[in-house]
Amino acid sequence: SQQGEEDPQALSIQEGENATMNCSYKTSINNLQWYRQNSGRGLVHLILIRSNEREKHSGRLRVTLDTSKKSSSLLITASRAADTASYFCAGLHNYGQNFVFGPGTRLSVLP
Amino acid sequence: NAGVTQTPKFQVLKTGQSMTLQCAQDMNHEYMSWYRQDPGMGLRLIHYSVGAGITDQGEVPNGYNVSRSTTEDFPLRLLSAAPSQTSVYFCASSLRQANTGELFFGEGSRLTVL
């Protein structure tokens, strides 16, 4: 399977702290994306990073990509209770037409 | 904007029954797909389509059929429901331009097979 893996599976932090989630994948990618899923809802796209990029920022989000290690990380700074959700990485693999999702990280931000 | 619309949101079936999950998008996206989400397993691709008249199998296609007669619609058919098909199903679409491919998801359809 080409499926990636997020780490940790679950993360609980206090409001205002930073949250870091990691993603590893098995085959070369064209781009890697992060999605958020609130409980009972569909997934929402957060950020995309291409294989020739190493870091990308969007608001309180910072994503890094290390293609040599086949890994990516998502950092959420100054977390809020509203950030409580599951976060998934998804890779679009070279020559592939489909995204491969990891099992996700459940983030709980406590007020 | 409606985006990606899935119906029904909830459905209970008995083993052996058939049904169709509907998916429609109003963004003129070429690519559409169906995923199932099970606890601890992330999203697994069932079927996908890169344009009207073109469909292909994903990772877990057994027990499901799809068709793509229009750009907007991509229904998923369960031919003879089994308890193993109890899951949450998501339809997603993408514009499919080179090096982008952001997926837009529907709100999901929760299916229980008794």
PDB file of C-alpha atoms in Angstrom:
ATOM      1  CA  SER A   1       0.000   0.000   0.000  1.00  0.00           C
ATOM      2  CA  GLN A   2       1.154   3.528  -0.675  1.00  0.00           C
ATOM      3  CA  GLN A   3      -0.742   4.777   2.331  1.00  0.00           C
ATOM      4  CA  GLY A   4       0.965   7.346   4.491  1.00  0.00           C
ATOM      5  CA  GLU A   5       1.021   7.396   8.232  1.00  0.00           C
ATOM      6  CA  GLU A   6       0.364  10.298  10.561  1.00  0.00           C
ATOM      7  CA  ASP A   7       2.049  10.559  13.912  1.00  0.00           C
ATOM      8  CA  PRO A   8       0.855  10.841  16.613  1.00  0.00           C
ATOM      9  CA  GLN A   9      -2.538   9.175  16.291  1.00  0.00           C
ATOM     10  CA  ALA A  10      -3.926  11.490  18.940  1.00  0.00           C
ATOM     11  CA  LEU A  11      -2.686  14.735  20.479  1.00  0.00           C
ATOM     12  CA  SER A  12      -4.098  16.748  23.362  1.00  0.00           C
ATOM     13  CA  ILE A  13      -2.809  20.256  24.124  1.00  0.00           C
ATOM     14  CA  GLN A  14      -3.843  23.439  25.917  1.00  0.00           C
ATOM     15  CA  GLU A  15      -5.154  26.449  24.070  1.00  0.00           C
ATOM     16  CA  GLY A  16      -2.300  28.716  23.020  1.00  0.00           C
ATOM     17  CA  GLU A  17       0.220  25.898  22.654  1.00  0.00           C
ATOM     18  CA  ASN A  18       1.634  24.741  19.338  1.00  0.00           C
ATOM     19  CA  ALA A  19       0.595  21.434  17.776  1.00  0.00           C
ATOM     20  CA  THR A  20       2.882  19.420  15.524  1.00  0.00           C
ATOM     21  CA  MET A  21       1.735  16.483  13.457  1.00  0.00           C
ATOM     22  CA  ASN A  22       3.921  14.336  11.239  1.00  0.00           C
ATOM     23  CA  CYS A  23       3.225  12.361   8.094  1.00  0.00           C
ATOM     24  CA  SER A  24       5.316   9.734   6.374  1.00  0.00           C
ATOM     25  CA  TYR A  25       4.706   8.229   2.958  1.00  0.00           C
ATOM     26  CA  LYS A  26       6.155   5.384   0.959  1.00  0.00           C
ATOM     27  CA  THR A  27       6.503   6.413  -2.678  1.00  0.00           C
ATOM     28  CA  SER A  28       7.601   9.558  -4.474  1.00  0.00           C
ATOM     29  CA  ILE A  29       4.995  12.290  -4.587  1.00  0.00           C
ATOM     30  CA  ASN A  30       4.021  15.117  -6.891  1.00  0.00           C
ATOM     31  CA  ASN A  31       2.535  17.107  -4.050  1.00  0.00           C
ATOM     32  CA  LEU A  32       1.346  16.569  -0.504  1.00  0.00           C
ATOM     33  CA  GLN A  33      -1.700  18.133   1.070  1.00  0.00           C
ATOM     34  CA  TRP A  34      -3.130  18.477   4.538  1.00  0.00           C
ATOM     35  CA  TYR A  35      -6.831  18.322   5.306  1.00  0.00           C
ATOM     36  CA  ARG A  36      -8.906  18.960   8.415  1.00  0.00           C
ATOM     37  CA  GLN A  37     -12.072  17.097   9.384  1.00  0.00           C
ATOM     38  CA  ASN A  38     -14.368  18.350  12.085  1.00  0.00           C
ATOM     39  CA  SER A  39     -16.438  15.692  13.799  1.00  0.00           C
ATOM     40  CA  GLY A  40     -19.233  14.440  11.547  1.00  0.00           C
ATOM     41  CA  ARG A  41     -18.213  16.643   8.608  1.00  0.00           C
ATOM     42  CA  GLY A  42     -16.371  16.324   5.332  1.00  0.00           C
ATOM     43  CA  LEU A  43     -12.682  17.042   4.879  1.00  0.00           C
ATOM     44  CA  VAL A  44     -11.521  20.567   4.173  1.00  0.00           C
ATOM     45  CA  HIS A  45      -8.317  21.395   2.353  1.00  0.00           C
ATOM     46  CA  LEU A  46      -5.761  23.315   4.427  1.00  0.00           C
ATOM     47  CA  ILE A  47      -2.547  23.596   2.465  1.00  0.00           C
ATOM     48  CA  LEU A  48      -0.639  22.067  -0.436  1.00  0.00           C
ATOM     49  CA  ILE A  49       3.105  21.721  -0.720  1.00  0.00           C
ATOM     50  CA  ARG A  50       4.787  20.666  -3.945  1.00  0.00           C
ATOM     51  CA  SER A  51       7.670  18.233  -4.163  1.00  0.00           C
ATOM     52  CA  ASN A  52      10.119  21.036  -5.033  1.00  0.00           C
ATOM     53  CA  GLU A  53       9.136  23.077  -1.972  1.00  0.00           C
ATOM     54  CA  ARG A  54      10.546  22.613   1.526  1.00  0.00           C
ATOM     55  CA  GLU A  55       8.336  24.861   3.607  1.00  0.00           C
ATOM     56  CA  LYS A  56       5.071  26.694   3.234  1.00  0.00           C
ATOM     57  CA  HIS A  57       3.053  28.993   5.478  1.00  0.00           C
ATOM     58  CA  SER A  58      -0.624  29.854   5.593  1.00  0.00           C
ATOM     59  CA  GLY A  59      -1.810  31.928   8.534  1.00  0.00           C
ATOM     60  CA  ARG A  60      -1.096  29.888  11.682  1.00  0.00           C
ATOM     61  CA  LEU A  61      -0.147  26.832   9.636  1.00  0.00           C
ATOM     62  CA  ARG A  62       3.381  25.837   8.701  1.00  0.00           C
ATOM     63  CA  VAL A  63       4.069  22.791   6.581  1.00  0.00           C
ATOM     64  CA  THR A  64       7.450  21.270   5.854  1.00  0.00           C
ATOM     65  CA  LEU A  65       8.350  18.590   3.367  1.00  0.00           C
ATOM     66  CA  ASP A  66      11.462  16.403   3.348  1.00  0.00           C
ATOM     67  CA  THR A  67      11.385  14.295   0.203  1.00  0.00           C
ATOM     68  CA  SER A  68      14.608  12.485   1.131  1.00  0.00           C
ATOM     69  CA  LYS A  69      12.936  11.185   4.292  1.00  0.00           C
ATOM     70  CA  LYS A  70       9.501  10.929   2.656  1.00  0.00           C
ATOM     71  CA  SER A  71       7.967  12.915   5.473  1.00  0.00           C
ATOM     72  CA  SER A  72       6.023  16.088   6.136  1.00  0.00           C
ATOM     73  CA  SER A  73       4.994  17.971   9.231  1.00  0.00           C
ATOM     74  CA  LEU A  74       2.114  20.301  10.004  1.00  0.00           C
ATOM     75  CA  LEU A  75       2.568  22.897  12.712  1.00  0.00           C
ATOM     76  CA  ILE A  76      -0.399  24.827  14.085  1.00  0.00           C
ATOM     77  CA  THR A  77       0.764  27.758  16.158  1.00  0.00           C
ATOM     78  CA  ALA A  78      -1.162  29.386  19.015  1.00  0.00           C
ATOM     79  CA  SER A  79      -3.841  26.721  18.883  1.00  0.00           C
ATOM     80  CA  ARG A  80      -7.479  27.449  19.618  1.00  0.00           C
ATOM     81  CA  ALA A  81     -10.350  25.259  20.788  1.00  0.00           C
ATOM     82  CA  ALA A  82     -11.779  25.576  17.269  1.00  0.00           C
ATOM     83  CA  ASP A  83      -8.704  23.724  15.940  1.00  0.00           C
ATOM     84  CA  THR A  84     -10.011  20.551  17.580  1.00  0.00           C
ATOM     85  CA  ALA A  85     -10.410  18.148  14.646  1.00  0.00           C
ATOM     86  CA  SER A  86      -8.754  15.268  12.826  1.00  0.00           C
ATOM     87  CA  TYR A  87      -5.938  16.131  10.459  1.00  0.00           C
ATOM     88  CA  PHE A  88      -4.998  14.050   7.442  1.00  0.00           C
ATOM     89  CA  CYS A  89      -2.120  14.150   5.030  1.00  0.00           C
ATOM     90  CA  ALA A  90      -2.720  13.077   1.444  1.00  0.00           C
ATOM     91  CA  GLY A  91      -0.106  12.474  -1.214  1.00  0.00           C
ATOM     92  CA  LEU A  92      -0.567  12.775  -4.952  1.00  0.00           C
ATOM     93  CA  HIS A  93       1.963  10.279  -6.159  1.00  0.00           C
ATOM     94  CA  ASN A  94       4.066  10.630  -9.274  1.00  0.00           C
ATOM     95  CA  TYR A  95       2.236   9.270 -12.335  1.00  0.00           C
ATOM     96  CA  GLY A  96      -0.754   8.611 -10.117  1.00  0.00           C
ATOM     97  CA  GLN A  97      -4.198  10.042 -10.541  1.00  0.00           C
ATOM     98  CA  ASN A  98      -5.394   9.663  -6.986  1.00  0.00           C
ATOM     99  CA  PHE A  99      -4.660  10.866  -3.518  1.00  0.00           C
ATOM    100  CA  VAL A 100      -3.572   8.450  -0.815  1.00  0.00           C
ATOM    101  CA  PHE A 101      -4.658   9.407   2.690  1.00  0.00           C
ATOM    102  CA  GLY A 102      -3.108   8.530   6.006  1.00  0.00           C
ATOM    103  CA  PRO A 103      -5.237   7.434   9.005  1.00  0.00           C
ATOM    104  CA  GLY A 104      -5.120  10.901  10.552  1.00  0.00           C
ATOM    105  CA  THR A 105      -4.191  12.609  13.811  1.00  0.00           C
ATOM    106  CA  ARG A 106      -6.951  13.523  16.268  1.00  0.00           C
ATOM    107  CA  LEU A 107      -6.137  16.876  17.835  1.00  0.00           C
ATOM    108  CA  SER A 108      -7.900  18.054  20.966  1.00  0.00           C
ATOM    109  CA  VAL A 109      -7.295  21.643  22.069  1.00  0.00           C
ATOM    110  CA  LEU A 110      -8.442  22.182  25.632  1.00  0.00           C
ATOM    111  CA  PRO A 111      -9.649  25.642  26.702  1.00  0.00           C
TER     112      PRO A 111
ATOM    113  CA  ASN B   1     -22.098  27.872  -3.941  1.00  0.00           C
ATOM    114  CA  ALA B   2     -23.343  24.329  -3.360  1.00  0.00           C
ATOM    115  CA  GLY B   3     -19.960  22.631  -4.007  1.00  0.00           C
ATOM    116  CA  VAL B   4     -20.241  18.857  -3.609  1.00  0.00           C
ATOM    117  CA  THR B   5     -23.651  17.572  -2.529  1.00  0.00           C
ATOM    118  CA  GLN B   6     -24.209  14.052  -1.242  1.00  0.00           C
ATOM    119  CA  THR B   7     -27.507  12.349  -0.552  1.00  0.00           C
ATOM    120  CA  PRO B   8     -28.717  10.741   1.600  1.00  0.00           C
ATOM    121  CA  LYS B   9     -26.855  11.777   4.763  1.00  0.00           C
ATOM    122  CA  PHE B  10     -27.967   8.665   6.634  1.00  0.00           C
ATOM    123  CA  GLN B  11     -29.206   5.285   5.437  1.00  0.00           C
ATOM    124  CA  VAL B  12     -29.917   1.943   7.071  1.00  0.00           C
ATOM    125  CA  LEU B  13     -30.061  -1.135   4.869  1.00  0.00           C
ATOM    126  CA  LYS B  14     -30.631  -4.812   5.405  1.00  0.00           C
ATOM    127  CA  THR B  15     -28.101  -7.318   4.103  1.00  0.00           C
ATOM    128  CA  GLY B  16     -28.721  -8.002   0.432  1.00  0.00           C
ATOM    129  CA  GLN B  17     -30.526  -4.754  -0.324  1.00  0.00           C
ATOM    130  CA  SER B  18     -29.248  -2.409  -3.003  1.00  0.00           C
ATOM    131  CA  MET B  19     -29.079   1.356  -3.019  1.00  0.00           C
ATOM    132  CA  THR B  20     -27.446   4.320  -4.699  1.00  0.00           C
ATOM    133  CA  LEU B  21     -25.529   7.121  -3.016  1.00  0.00           C
ATOM    134  CA  GLN B  22     -25.832  10.309  -5.010  1.00  0.00           C
ATOM    135  CA  CYS B  23     -23.071  12.835  -5.566  1.00  0.00           C
ATOM    136  CA  ALA B  24     -23.311  16.050  -7.556  1.00  0.00           C
ATOM    137  CA  GLN B  25     -20.888  18.940  -7.980  1.00  0.00           C
ATOM    138  CA  ASP B  26     -21.498  22.320  -9.571  1.00  0.00           C
ATOM    139  CA  MET B  27     -17.862  23.384 -10.049  1.00  0.00           C
ATOM    140  CA  ASN B  28     -17.344  21.798 -13.487  1.00  0.00           C
ATOM    141  CA  HIS B  29     -14.685  19.515 -12.035  1.00  0.00           C
ATOM    142  CA  GLU B  30     -13.326  16.777 -14.262  1.00  0.00           C
ATOM    143  CA  TYR B  31     -12.217  14.462 -11.469  1.00  0.00           C
ATOM    144  CA  MET B  32     -14.665  12.843  -9.050  1.00  0.00           C
ATOM    145  CA  SER B  33     -14.122  10.062  -6.556  1.00  0.00           C
ATOM    146  CA  TRP B  34     -15.711   8.025  -3.800  1.00  0.00           C
ATOM    147  CA  TYR B  35     -13.964   7.195  -0.529  1.00  0.00           C
ATOM    148  CA  ARG B  36     -15.037   5.211   2.465  1.00  0.00           C
ATOM    149  CA  GLN B  37     -13.879   6.137   5.946  1.00  0.00           C
ATOM    150  CA  ASP B  38     -13.599   3.541   8.666  1.00  0.00           C
ATOM    151  CA  PRO B  39     -12.251   4.084  12.197  1.00  0.00           C
ATOM    152  CA  GLY B  40      -8.454   4.067  12.336  1.00  0.00           C
ATOM    153  CA  MET B  41      -8.077   3.498   8.584  1.00  0.00           C
ATOM    154  CA  GLY B  42      -8.294   6.934   7.068  1.00  0.00           C
ATOM    155  CA  LEU B  43      -9.955   7.257   3.686  1.00  0.00           C
ATOM    156  CA  ARG B  44      -9.799   4.465   1.142  1.00  0.00           C
ATOM    157  CA  LEU B  45     -10.561   5.066  -2.519  1.00  0.00           C
ATOM    158  CA  ILE B  46     -13.428   3.018  -3.959  1.00  0.00           C
ATOM    159  CA  HIS B  47     -13.849   4.313  -7.526  1.00  0.00           C
ATOM    160  CA  TYR B  48     -12.880   7.425  -9.405  1.00  0.00           C
ATOM    161  CA  SER B  49     -13.556   9.192 -12.679  1.00  0.00           C
ATOM    162  CA  VAL B  50     -11.384  11.600 -14.669  1.00  0.00           C
ATOM    163  CA  GLY B  51     -14.230  12.749 -16.896  1.00  0.00           C
ATOM    164  CA  ALA B  52     -17.665  11.930 -18.235  1.00  0.00           C
ATOM    165  CA  GLY B  53     -17.798   8.380 -19.576  1.00  0.00           C
ATOM    166  CA  ILE B  54     -14.549   7.348 -17.828  1.00  0.00           C
ATOM    167  CA  THR B  55     -14.405   5.421 -14.553  1.00  0.00           C
ATOM    168  CA  ASP B  56     -11.822   3.248 -12.865  1.00  0.00           C
ATOM    169  CA  GLN B  57     -11.339   1.203  -9.739  1.00  0.00           C
ATOM    170  CA  GLY B  58      -9.609   2.382  -6.611  1.00  0.00           C
ATOM    171  CA  GLU B  59      -8.239   0.458  -3.672  1.00  0.00           C
ATOM    172  CA  VAL B  60     -11.491  -1.171  -2.460  1.00  0.00           C
ATOM    173  CA  PRO B  61     -13.925  -1.464  -5.421  1.00  0.00           C
ATOM    174  CA  ASN B  62     -15.563  -4.837  -4.690  1.00  0.00           C
ATOM    175  CA  GLY B  63     -19.301  -4.614  -4.096  1.00  0.00           C
ATOM    176  CA  TYR B  64     -19.630  -1.148  -5.643  1.00  0.00           C
ATOM    177  CA  ASN B  65     -20.454   0.171  -9.103  1.00  0.00           C
ATOM    178  CA  VAL B  66     -20.188   3.665 -10.528  1.00  0.00           C
ATOM    179  CA  SER B  67     -21.059   5.495 -13.713  1.00  0.00           C
ATOM    180  CA  ARG B  68     -20.322   8.994 -15.001  1.00  0.00           C
ATOM    181  CA  SER B  69     -22.835  10.010 -17.637  1.00  0.00           C
ATOM    182  CA  THR B  70     -22.452  13.743 -16.943  1.00  0.00           C
ATOM    183  CA  THR B  71     -19.683  15.961 -15.601  1.00  0.00           C
ATOM    184  CA  GLU B  72     -21.823  16.893 -12.603  1.00  0.00           C
ATOM    185  CA  ASP B  73     -22.982  13.523 -11.264  1.00  0.00           C
ATOM    186  CA  PHE B  74     -21.139  10.477  -9.966  1.00  0.00           C
ATOM    187  CA  PRO B  75     -23.475   7.988  -8.229  1.00  0.00           C
ATOM    188  CA  LEU B  76     -22.173   5.043  -6.206  1.00  0.00           C
ATOM    189  CA  ARG B  77     -24.241   1.850  -6.299  1.00  0.00           C
ATOM    190  CA  LEU B  78     -24.182  -0.876  -3.717  1.00  0.00           C
ATOM    191  CA  LEU B  79     -25.375  -3.976  -5.514  1.00  0.00           C
ATOM    192  CA  SER B  80     -26.045  -6.294  -2.551  1.00  0.00           C
ATOM    193  CA  ALA B  81     -25.244  -4.631   0.744  1.00  0.00           C
ATOM    194  CA  ALA B  82     -23.135  -6.474   3.312  1.00  0.00           C
ATOM    195  CA  PRO B  83     -22.380  -5.561   6.955  1.00  0.00           C
ATOM    196  CA  SER B  84     -18.746  -4.948   5.915  1.00  0.00           C
ATOM    197  CA  GLN B  85     -19.997  -1.983   3.884  1.00  0.00           C
ATOM    198  CA  THR B  86     -21.116  -0.190   7.016  1.00  0.00           C
ATOM    199  CA  SER B  87     -19.078   2.984   6.794  1.00  0.00           C
ATOM    200  CA  VAL B  88     -19.116   6.692   6.108  1.00  0.00           C
ATOM    201  CA  TYR B  89     -18.868   7.459   2.398  1.00  0.00           C
ATOM    202  CA  PHE B  90     -17.408  10.640   0.975  1.00  0.00           C
ATOM    203  CA  CYS B  91     -17.580  11.987  -2.518  1.00  0.00           C
ATOM    204  CA  ALA B  92     -14.815  14.355  -3.591  1.00  0.00           C
ATOM    205  CA  SER B  93     -14.059  16.310  -6.730  1.00  0.00           C
ATOM    206  CA  SER B  94     -11.110  18.164  -8.161  1.00  0.00           C
ATOM    207  CA  LEU B  95     -10.473  20.528 -11.041  1.00  0.00           C
ATOM    208  CA  ARG B  96      -7.470  18.438 -11.991  1.00  0.00           C
ATOM    209  CA  GLN B  97      -5.190  21.106 -13.295  1.00  0.00           C
ATOM    210  CA  ALA B  98      -1.533  20.176 -13.364  1.00  0.00           C
ATOM    211  CA  ASN B  99       0.162  20.219  -9.954  1.00  0.00           C
ATOM    212  CA  THR B 100      -2.895  21.362  -8.038  1.00  0.00           C
ATOM    213  CA  GLY B 101      -5.603  18.826  -7.448  1.00  0.00           C
ATOM    214  CA  GLU B 102      -7.121  20.164  -4.257  1.00  0.00           C
ATOM    215  CA  LEU B 103     -10.030  17.895  -3.364  1.00  0.00           C
ATOM    216  CA  PHE B 104     -13.427  19.289  -2.422  1.00  0.00           C
ATOM    217  CA  PHE B 105     -15.460  16.947  -0.231  1.00  0.00           C
ATOM    218  CA  GLY B 106     -19.131  16.440   0.387  1.00  0.00           C
ATOM    219  CA  GLU B 107     -20.474  16.185   3.925  1.00  0.00           C
ATOM    220  CA  GLY B 108     -20.611  12.401   3.856  1.00  0.00           C
ATOM    221  CA  SER B 109     -23.221   9.648   3.831  1.00  0.00           C
ATOM    222  CA  ARG B 110     -23.370   7.385   6.865  1.00  0.00           C
ATOM    223  CA  LEU B 111     -24.479   3.883   5.886  1.00  0.00           C
ATOM    224  CA  THR B 112     -25.389   1.095   8.275  1.00  0.00           C
ATOM    225  CA  VAL B 113     -25.980  -2.416   6.957  1.00  0.00           C
ATOM    226  CA  LEU B 114     -27.761  -4.757   9.345  1.00  0.00           C
TER     227      LEU B 114
END
